[in-house]
mmCIF file of C-alpha atoms in Angstrom:
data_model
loop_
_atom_site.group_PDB
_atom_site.id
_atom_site.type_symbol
_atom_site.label_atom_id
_atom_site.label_comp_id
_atom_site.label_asym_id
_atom_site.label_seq_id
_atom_site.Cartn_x
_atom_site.Cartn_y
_atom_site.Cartn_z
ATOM 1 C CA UNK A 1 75.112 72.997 90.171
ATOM 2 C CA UNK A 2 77.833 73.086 92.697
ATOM 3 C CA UNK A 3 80.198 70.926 90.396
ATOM 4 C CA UNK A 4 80.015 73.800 87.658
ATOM 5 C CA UNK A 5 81.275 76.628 89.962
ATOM 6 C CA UNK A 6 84.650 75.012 90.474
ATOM 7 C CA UNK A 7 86.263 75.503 87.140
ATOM 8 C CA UNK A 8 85.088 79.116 87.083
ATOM 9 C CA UNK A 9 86.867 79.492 90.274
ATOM 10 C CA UNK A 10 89.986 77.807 89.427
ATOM 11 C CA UNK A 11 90.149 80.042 86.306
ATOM 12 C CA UNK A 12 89.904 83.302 88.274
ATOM 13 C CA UNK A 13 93.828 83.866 88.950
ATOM 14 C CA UNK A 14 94.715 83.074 85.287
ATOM 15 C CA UNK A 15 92.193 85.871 83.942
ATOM 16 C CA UNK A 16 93.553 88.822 86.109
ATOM 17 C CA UNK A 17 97.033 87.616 85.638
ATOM 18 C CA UNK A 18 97.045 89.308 82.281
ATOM 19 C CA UNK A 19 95.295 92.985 83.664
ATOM 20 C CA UNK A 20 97.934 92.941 86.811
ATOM 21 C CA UNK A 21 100.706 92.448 83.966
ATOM 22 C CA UNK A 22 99.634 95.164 81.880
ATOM 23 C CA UNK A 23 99.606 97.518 85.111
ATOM 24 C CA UNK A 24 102.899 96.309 86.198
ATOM 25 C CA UNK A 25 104.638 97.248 82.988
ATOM 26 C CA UNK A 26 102.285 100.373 82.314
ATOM 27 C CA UNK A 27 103.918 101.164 86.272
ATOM 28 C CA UNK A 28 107.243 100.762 85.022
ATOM 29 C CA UNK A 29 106.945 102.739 82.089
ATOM 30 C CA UNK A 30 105.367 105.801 84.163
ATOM 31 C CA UNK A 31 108.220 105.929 86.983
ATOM 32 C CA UNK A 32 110.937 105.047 84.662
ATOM 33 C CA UNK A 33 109.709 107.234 81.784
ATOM 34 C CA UNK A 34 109.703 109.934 84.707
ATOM 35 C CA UNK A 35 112.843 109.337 86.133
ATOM 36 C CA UNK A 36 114.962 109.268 82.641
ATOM 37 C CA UNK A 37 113.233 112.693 81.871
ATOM 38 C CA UNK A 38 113.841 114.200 85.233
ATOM 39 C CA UNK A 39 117.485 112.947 85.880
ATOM 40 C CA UNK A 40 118.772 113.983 82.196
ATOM 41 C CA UNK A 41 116.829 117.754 83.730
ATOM 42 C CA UNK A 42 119.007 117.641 86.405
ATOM 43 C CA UNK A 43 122.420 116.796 84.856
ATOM 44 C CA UNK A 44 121.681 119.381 82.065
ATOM 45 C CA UNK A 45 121.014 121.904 84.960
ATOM 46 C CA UNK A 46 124.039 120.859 86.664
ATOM 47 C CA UNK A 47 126.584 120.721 83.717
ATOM 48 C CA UNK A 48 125.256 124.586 83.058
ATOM 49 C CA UNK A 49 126.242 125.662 86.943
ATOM 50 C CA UNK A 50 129.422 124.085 86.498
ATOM 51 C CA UNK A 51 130.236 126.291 83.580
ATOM 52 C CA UNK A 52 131.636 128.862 85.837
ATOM 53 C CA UNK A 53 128.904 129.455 87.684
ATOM 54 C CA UNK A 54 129.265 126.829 90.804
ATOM 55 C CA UNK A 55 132.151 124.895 89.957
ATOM 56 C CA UNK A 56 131.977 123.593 93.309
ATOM 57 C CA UNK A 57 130.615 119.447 93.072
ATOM 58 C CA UNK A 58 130.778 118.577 97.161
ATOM 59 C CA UNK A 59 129.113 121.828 97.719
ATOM 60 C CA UNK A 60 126.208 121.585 95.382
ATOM 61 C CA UNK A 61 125.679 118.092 96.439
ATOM 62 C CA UNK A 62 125.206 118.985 100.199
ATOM 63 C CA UNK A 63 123.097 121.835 99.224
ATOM 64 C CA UNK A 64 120.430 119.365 97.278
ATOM 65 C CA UNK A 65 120.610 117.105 100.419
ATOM 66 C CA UNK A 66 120.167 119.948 102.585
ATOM 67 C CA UNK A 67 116.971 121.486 100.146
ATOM 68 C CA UNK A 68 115.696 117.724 100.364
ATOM 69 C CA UNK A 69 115.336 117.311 103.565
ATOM 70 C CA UNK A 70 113.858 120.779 104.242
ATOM 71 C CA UNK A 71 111.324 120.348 101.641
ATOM 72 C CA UNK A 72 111.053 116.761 103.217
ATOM 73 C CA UNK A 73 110.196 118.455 106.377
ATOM 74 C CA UNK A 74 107.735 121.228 105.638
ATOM 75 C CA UNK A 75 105.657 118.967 103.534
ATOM 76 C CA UNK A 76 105.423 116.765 106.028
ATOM 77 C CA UNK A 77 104.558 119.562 108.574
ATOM 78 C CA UNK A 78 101.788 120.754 105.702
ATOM 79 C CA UNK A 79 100.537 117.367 104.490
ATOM 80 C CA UNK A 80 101.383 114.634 107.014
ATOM 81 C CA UNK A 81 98.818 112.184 104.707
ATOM 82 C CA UNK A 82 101.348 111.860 102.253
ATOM 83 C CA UNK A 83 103.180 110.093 104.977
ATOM 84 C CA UNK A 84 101.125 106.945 106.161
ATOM 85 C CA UNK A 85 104.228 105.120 107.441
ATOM 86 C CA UNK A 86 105.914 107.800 109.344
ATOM 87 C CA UNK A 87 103.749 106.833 112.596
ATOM 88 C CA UNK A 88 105.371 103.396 112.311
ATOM 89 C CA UNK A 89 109.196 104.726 111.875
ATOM 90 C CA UNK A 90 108.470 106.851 115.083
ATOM 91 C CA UNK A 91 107.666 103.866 117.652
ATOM 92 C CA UNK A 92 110.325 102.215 115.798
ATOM 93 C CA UNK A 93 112.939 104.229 115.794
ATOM 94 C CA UNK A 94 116.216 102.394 116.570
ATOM 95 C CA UNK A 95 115.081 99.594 114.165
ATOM 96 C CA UNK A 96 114.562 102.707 111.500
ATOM 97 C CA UNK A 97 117.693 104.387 112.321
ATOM 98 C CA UNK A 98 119.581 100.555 112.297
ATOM 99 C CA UNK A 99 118.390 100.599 108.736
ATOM 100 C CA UNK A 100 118.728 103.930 107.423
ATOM 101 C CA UNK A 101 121.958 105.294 109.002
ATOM 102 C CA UNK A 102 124.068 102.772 106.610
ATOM 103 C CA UNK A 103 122.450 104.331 103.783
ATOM 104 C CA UNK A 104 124.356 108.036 104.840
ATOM 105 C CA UNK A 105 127.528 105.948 105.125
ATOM 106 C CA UNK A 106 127.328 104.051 101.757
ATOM 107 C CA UNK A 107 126.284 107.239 99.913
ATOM 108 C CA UNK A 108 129.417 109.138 101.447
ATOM 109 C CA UNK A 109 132.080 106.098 100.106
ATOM 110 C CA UNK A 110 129.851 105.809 96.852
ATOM 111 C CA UNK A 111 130.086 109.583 96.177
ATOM 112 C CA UNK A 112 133.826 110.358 97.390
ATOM 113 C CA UNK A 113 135.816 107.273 95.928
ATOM 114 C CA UNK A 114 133.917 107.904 92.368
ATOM 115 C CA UNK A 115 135.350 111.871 92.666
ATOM 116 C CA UNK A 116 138.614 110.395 93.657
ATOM 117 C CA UNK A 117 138.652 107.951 90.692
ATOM 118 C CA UNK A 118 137.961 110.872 87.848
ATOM 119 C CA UNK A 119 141.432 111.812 88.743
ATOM 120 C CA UNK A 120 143.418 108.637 88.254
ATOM 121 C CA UNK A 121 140.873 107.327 85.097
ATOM 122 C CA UNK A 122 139.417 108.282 81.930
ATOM 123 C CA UNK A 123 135.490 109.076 82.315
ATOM 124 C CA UNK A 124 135.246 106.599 79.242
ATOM 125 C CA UNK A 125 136.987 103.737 81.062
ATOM 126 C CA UNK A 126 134.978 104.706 84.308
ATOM 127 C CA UNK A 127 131.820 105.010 82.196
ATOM 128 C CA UNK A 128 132.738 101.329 81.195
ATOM 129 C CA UNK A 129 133.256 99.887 84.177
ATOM 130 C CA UNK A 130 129.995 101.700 85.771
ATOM 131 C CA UNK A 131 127.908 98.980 83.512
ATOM 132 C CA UNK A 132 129.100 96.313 85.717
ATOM 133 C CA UNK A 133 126.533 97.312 87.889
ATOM 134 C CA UNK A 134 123.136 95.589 86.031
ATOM 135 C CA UNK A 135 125.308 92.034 86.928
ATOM 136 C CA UNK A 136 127.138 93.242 90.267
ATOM 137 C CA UNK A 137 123.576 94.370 91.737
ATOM 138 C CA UNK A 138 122.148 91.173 90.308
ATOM 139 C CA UNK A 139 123.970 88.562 92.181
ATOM 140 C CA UNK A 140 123.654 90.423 95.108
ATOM 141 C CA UNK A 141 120.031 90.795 94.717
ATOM 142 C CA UNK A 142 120.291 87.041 93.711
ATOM 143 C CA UNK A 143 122.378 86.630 97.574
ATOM 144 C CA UNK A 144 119.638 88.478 99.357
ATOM 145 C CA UNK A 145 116.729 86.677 98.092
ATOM 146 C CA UNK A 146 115.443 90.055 95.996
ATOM 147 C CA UNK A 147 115.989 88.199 92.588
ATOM 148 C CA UNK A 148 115.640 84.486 91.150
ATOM 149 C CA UNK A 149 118.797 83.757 89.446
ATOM 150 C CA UNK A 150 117.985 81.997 86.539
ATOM 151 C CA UNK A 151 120.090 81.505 83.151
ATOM 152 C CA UNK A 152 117.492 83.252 81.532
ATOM 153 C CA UNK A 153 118.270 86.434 83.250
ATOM 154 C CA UNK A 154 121.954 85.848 82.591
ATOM 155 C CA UNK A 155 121.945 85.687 79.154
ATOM 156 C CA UNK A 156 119.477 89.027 78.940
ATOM 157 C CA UNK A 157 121.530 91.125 81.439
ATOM 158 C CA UNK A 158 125.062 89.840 78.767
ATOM 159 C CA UNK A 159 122.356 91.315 75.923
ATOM 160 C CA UNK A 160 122.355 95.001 78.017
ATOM 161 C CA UNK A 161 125.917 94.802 78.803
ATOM 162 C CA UNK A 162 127.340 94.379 75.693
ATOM 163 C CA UNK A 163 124.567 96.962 74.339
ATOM 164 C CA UNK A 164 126.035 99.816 77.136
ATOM 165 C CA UNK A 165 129.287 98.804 77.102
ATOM 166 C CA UNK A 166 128.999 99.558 72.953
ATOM 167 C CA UNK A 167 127.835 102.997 73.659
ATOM 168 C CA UNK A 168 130.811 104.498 75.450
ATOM 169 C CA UNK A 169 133.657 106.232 73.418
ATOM 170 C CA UNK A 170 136.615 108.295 74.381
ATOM 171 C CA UNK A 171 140.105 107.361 75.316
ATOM 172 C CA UNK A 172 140.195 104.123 77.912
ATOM 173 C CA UNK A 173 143.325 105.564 80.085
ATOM 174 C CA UNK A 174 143.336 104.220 83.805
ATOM 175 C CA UNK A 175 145.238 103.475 86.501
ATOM 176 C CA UNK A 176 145.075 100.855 89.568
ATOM 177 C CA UNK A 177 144.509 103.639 92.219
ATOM 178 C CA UNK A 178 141.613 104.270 89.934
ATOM 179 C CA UNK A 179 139.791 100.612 89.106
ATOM 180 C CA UNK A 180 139.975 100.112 93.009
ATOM 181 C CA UNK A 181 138.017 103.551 93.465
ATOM 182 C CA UNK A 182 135.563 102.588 90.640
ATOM 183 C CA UNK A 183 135.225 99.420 92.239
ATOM 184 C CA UNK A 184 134.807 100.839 95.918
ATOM 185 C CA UNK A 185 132.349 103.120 94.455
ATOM 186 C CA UNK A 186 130.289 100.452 92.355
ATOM 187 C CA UNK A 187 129.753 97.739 95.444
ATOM 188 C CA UNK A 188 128.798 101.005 97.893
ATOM 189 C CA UNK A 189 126.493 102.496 95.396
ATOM 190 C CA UNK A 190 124.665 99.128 94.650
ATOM 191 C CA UNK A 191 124.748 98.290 98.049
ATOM 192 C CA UNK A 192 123.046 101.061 99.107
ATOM 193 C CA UNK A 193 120.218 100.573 96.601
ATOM 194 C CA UNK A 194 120.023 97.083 97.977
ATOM 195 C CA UNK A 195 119.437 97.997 101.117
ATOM 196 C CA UNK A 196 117.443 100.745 100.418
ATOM 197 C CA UNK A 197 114.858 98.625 98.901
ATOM 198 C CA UNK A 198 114.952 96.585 101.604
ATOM 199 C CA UNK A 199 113.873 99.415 103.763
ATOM 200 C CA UNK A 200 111.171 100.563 101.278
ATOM 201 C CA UNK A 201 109.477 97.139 100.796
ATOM 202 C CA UNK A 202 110.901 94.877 103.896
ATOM 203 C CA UNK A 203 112.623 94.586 107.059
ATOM 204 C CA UNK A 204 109.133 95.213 108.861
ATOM 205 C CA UNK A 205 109.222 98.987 107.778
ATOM 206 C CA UNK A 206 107.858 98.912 104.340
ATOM 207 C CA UNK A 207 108.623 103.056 104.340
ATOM 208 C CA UNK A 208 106.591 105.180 101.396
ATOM 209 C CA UNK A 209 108.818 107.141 99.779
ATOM 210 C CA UNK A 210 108.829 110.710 101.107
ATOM 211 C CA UNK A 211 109.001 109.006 104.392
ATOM 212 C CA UNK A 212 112.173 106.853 103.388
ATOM 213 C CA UNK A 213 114.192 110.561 101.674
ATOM 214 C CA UNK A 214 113.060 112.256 104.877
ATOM 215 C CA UNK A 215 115.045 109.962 107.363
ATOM 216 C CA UNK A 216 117.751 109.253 104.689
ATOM 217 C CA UNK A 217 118.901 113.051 103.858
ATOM 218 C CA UNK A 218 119.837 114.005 107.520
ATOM 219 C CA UNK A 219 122.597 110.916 106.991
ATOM 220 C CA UNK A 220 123.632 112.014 103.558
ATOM 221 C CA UNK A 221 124.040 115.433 104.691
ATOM 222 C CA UNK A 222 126.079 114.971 107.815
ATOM 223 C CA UNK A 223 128.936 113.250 105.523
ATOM 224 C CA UNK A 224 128.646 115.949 102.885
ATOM 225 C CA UNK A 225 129.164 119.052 105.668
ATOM 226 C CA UNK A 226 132.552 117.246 106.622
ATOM 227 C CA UNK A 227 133.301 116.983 102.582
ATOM 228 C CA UNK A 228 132.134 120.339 102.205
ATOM 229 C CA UNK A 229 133.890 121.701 105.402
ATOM 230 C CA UNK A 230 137.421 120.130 104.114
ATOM 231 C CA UNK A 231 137.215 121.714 100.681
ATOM 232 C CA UNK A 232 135.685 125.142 101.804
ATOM 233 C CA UNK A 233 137.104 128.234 99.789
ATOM 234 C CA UNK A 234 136.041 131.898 99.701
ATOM 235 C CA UNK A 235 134.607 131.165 96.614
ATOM 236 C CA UNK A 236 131.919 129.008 97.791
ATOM 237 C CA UNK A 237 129.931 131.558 99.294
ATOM 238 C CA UNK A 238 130.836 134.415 96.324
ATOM 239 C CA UNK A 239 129.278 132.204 93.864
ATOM 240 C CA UNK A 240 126.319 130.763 95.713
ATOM 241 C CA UNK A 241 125.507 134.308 96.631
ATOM 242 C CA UNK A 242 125.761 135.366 92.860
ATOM 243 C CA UNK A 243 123.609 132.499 91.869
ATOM 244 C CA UNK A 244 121.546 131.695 95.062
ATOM 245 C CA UNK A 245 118.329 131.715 92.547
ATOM 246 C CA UNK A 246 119.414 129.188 90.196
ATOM 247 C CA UNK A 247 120.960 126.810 92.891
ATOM 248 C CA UNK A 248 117.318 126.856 94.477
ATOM 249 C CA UNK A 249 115.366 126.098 91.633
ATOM 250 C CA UNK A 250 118.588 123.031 90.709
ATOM 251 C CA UNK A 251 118.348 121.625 94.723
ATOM 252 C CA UNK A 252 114.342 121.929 94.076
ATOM 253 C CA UNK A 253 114.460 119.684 90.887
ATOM 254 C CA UNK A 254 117.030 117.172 92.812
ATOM 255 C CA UNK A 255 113.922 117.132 95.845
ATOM 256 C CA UNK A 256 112.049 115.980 92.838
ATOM 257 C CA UNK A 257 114.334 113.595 91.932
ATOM 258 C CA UNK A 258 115.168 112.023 95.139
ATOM 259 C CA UNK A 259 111.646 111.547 95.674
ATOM 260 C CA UNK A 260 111.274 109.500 92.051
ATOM 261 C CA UNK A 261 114.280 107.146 93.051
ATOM 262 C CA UNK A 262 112.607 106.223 96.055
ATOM 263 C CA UNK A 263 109.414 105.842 94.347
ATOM 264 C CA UNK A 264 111.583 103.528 91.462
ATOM 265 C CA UNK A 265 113.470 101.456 94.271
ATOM 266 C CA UNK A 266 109.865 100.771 96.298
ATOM 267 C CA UNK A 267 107.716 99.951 93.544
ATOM 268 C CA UNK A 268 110.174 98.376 91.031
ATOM 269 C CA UNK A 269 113.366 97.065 92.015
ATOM 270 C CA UNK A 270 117.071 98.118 92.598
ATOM 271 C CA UNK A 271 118.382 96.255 89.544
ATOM 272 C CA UNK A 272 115.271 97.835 87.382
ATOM 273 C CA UNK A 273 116.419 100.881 88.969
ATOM 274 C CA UNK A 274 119.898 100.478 87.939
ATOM 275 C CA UNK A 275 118.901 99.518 84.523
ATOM 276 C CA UNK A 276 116.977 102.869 84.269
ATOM 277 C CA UNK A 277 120.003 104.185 84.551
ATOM 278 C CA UNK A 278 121.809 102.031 81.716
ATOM 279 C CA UNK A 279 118.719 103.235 79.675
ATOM 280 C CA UNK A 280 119.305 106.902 80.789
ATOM 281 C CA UNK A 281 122.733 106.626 79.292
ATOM 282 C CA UNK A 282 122.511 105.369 76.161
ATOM 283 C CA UNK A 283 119.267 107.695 75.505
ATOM 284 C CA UNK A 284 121.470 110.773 76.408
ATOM 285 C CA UNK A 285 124.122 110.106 73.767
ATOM 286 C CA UNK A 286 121.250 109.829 71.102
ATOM 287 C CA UNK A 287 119.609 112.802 72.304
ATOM 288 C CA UNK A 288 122.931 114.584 72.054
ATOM 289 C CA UNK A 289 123.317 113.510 68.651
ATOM 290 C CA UNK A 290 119.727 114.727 67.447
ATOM 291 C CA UNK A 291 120.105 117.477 69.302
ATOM 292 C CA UNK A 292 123.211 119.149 69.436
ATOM 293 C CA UNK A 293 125.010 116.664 66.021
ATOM 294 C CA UNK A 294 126.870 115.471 68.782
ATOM 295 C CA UNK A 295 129.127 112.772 66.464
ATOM 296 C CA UNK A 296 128.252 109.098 67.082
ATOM 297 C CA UNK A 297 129.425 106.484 65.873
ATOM 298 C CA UNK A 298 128.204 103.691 64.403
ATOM 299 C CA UNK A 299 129.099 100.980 67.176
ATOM 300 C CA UNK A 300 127.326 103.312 69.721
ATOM 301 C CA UNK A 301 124.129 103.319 67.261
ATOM 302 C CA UNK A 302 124.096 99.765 67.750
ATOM 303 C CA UNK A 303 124.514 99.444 71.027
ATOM 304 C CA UNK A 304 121.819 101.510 72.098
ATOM 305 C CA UNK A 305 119.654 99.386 69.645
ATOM 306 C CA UNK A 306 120.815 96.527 71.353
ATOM 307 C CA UNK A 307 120.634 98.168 75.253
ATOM 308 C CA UNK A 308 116.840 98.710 74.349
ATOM 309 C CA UNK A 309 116.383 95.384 73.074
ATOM 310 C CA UNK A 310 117.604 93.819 76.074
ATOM 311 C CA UNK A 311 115.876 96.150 78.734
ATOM 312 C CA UNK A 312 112.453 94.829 77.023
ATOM 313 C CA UNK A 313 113.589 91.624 77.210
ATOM 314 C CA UNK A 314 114.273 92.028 80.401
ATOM 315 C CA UNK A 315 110.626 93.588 81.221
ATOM 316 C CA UNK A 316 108.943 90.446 79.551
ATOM 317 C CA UNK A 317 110.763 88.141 81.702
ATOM 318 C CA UNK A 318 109.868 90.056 84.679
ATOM 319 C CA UNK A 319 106.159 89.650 83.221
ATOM 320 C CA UNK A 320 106.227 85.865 82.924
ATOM 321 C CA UNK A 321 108.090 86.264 86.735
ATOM 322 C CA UNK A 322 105.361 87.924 88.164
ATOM 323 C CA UNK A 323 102.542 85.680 87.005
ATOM 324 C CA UNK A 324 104.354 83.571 89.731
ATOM 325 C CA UNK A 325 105.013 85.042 92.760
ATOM 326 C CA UNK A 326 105.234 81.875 94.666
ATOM 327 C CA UNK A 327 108.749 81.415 93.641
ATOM 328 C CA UNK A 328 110.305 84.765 95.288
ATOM 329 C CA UNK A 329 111.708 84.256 98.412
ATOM 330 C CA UNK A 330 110.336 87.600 99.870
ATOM 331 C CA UNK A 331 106.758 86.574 98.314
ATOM 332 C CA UNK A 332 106.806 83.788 101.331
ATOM 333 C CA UNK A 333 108.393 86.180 104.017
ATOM 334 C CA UNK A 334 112.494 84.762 103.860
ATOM 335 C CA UNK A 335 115.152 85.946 102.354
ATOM 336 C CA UNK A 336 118.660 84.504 102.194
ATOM 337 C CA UNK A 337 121.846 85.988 104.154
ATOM 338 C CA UNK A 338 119.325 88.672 105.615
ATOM 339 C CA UNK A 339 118.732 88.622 109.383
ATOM 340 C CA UNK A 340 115.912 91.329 110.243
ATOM 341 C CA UNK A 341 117.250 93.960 113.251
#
């Protein structure tokens, strides 16, 4: 009967709502579980060169942008497939290089004013502040039209604050010069996230992600050549010719890397991204404790209890959020405050 169909119908969205659910957390757990593994890699790889063997951070930094964006280049050159929306950045160029160029910029003030801030602040008190970022990136997110704001999401973002904020320890020294640095570094680094999803989900590019690190390196490096170019020594070049090897195989891992953040910021979010991070944290100094007997304390025990507890609460609400899509902004094509190029 043509009555009895309707209900069946009707029912439809409610029954897949619950498998695309499942997927989008089983998603979240793949990319993040993959980025935690690969970025704690990286800084472990790192923290060995700079024992003496490339103590040189502006250097090593252009030299993963620069092995990026090569390896960006000859894959693309081998396996152009991997790069469906390349065509489209091509005829659009400007509006690609309107959207990307920022990124270099933002990258260069996030990456020189948090090096300039080591030297007026404790990395405990920096470490501190660095949390700020789940709520900074939040309201702007909220300002964009990229998040809901809701109460809700307030009161679970205090949960992960107070949970992060519990697992840093060391002496809380700082200075002025040094907050404003932090803080300069904090609102360029989240708004280049911002805006980097943008580019990887909106602004009528919707870039994959080997696409979006291929355009963005170039940008990033030409800021890091002047950095690198202002602190050149002889010693540069003696100790990247004495460990050429090793700096190939770290640069290679950072491709790796680059390519995962892209993949976190398209396919998740900036604040999840952010909160991967948080996460990434709080796991190292447990890691370091089973590990190494790293001490820890008992306050940064429980606030890695408490940072887990309030990334999965976090996860559920973004669940329940995406059951209804209806109520994002970008779901319907607007978003707040942003005028498309």
């Amino acid at each position: 009967m043509p009555g009895a169909t309707a209900p069946a119908r009707a029912a439809a969205p409610a029954v897949t709502a619950v498998p695309n659910a499942a997927a989008s957390v089983l998603q979240a757990v793949v990319i993040g579980g993959t980025y935690i593994l690969t970025s704690s890699a990286l800084t472990c790889f790192n923290k060995y060169l700079m024992q003496g063997r490339f103590c040189h951070v502006v250097h090593l930094t252009a030299i993963h942008t620069a092995v990026t964006f090569i390896l960006s280049l000859c894959f693309y050159m081998v396996a152009p497939q991997f790069y469906p929306s390349m065509a489209g950045a091509k005829e659009q160029f400007r509006l690609t290089l309107r959207w990307i160029a920022p990124l270099g910029l933002l990258f260069a003030v996030s990456f020189f004013s948090l090096n300039q801030a080591y030297q007026h602040s404790s990395a405990a008190f920096l470490q501190l502040c660095k949390q700020g970022n789940v709520a900074l990136l939040f309201f702007m997110s909220c300002a964009c039209g990229r998040q809901v704001f809701s109460w809700s999401k307030v009161s679970v973002l205090s949960i992960v604050l107070s949970g992060c904020s519990a697992c840093v320890s060391g002496e809380m020294h700082f200075a002025l010069v040094g907050v404003v640095l932090q803080v300069t570094a904090q609102l360029a680094e989240c708004s280049k996230n911002l805006l980097a999803e943008i580019v990887l989900s909106g602004a009528g590019l919707k870039m994959d992600a080997l696409s979006f690190v291929l355009f963005q390196a170039p940008f990033c490096l030409l800021f890091l050549l002047l950095g690198a170019w202002h602190s050149w020594t002889p010693a540069v070049l003696e100790d990247f010719k004495a460990q050429w090897h090793l700096l190939l195989a770290n640069a290679s891992l950072a491709f790796v890397l680059n390519v995962l953040i892209a993949v976190a910021l398209k396919r998740l979010s900036a604040l999840s991204f952010v909160m991967m991070g948080v996460l990434k944290d709080a796991a190292a100094v447990s890691l370091a404790w089973a590990a190494f007997g790293d001490p820890v304390s008992l306050s940064q025990q429980t606030g890695f209890l408490v940072t887990v507890v309030g990334i999965g609460m976090w996860g559920r609400l973004k669940m329940q959020e995406a059951q209804e899509p209806e109520k994002l902004p970008l779901a319907r094509g607007k978003v707040r405050g942003v005028r498309w190029p």
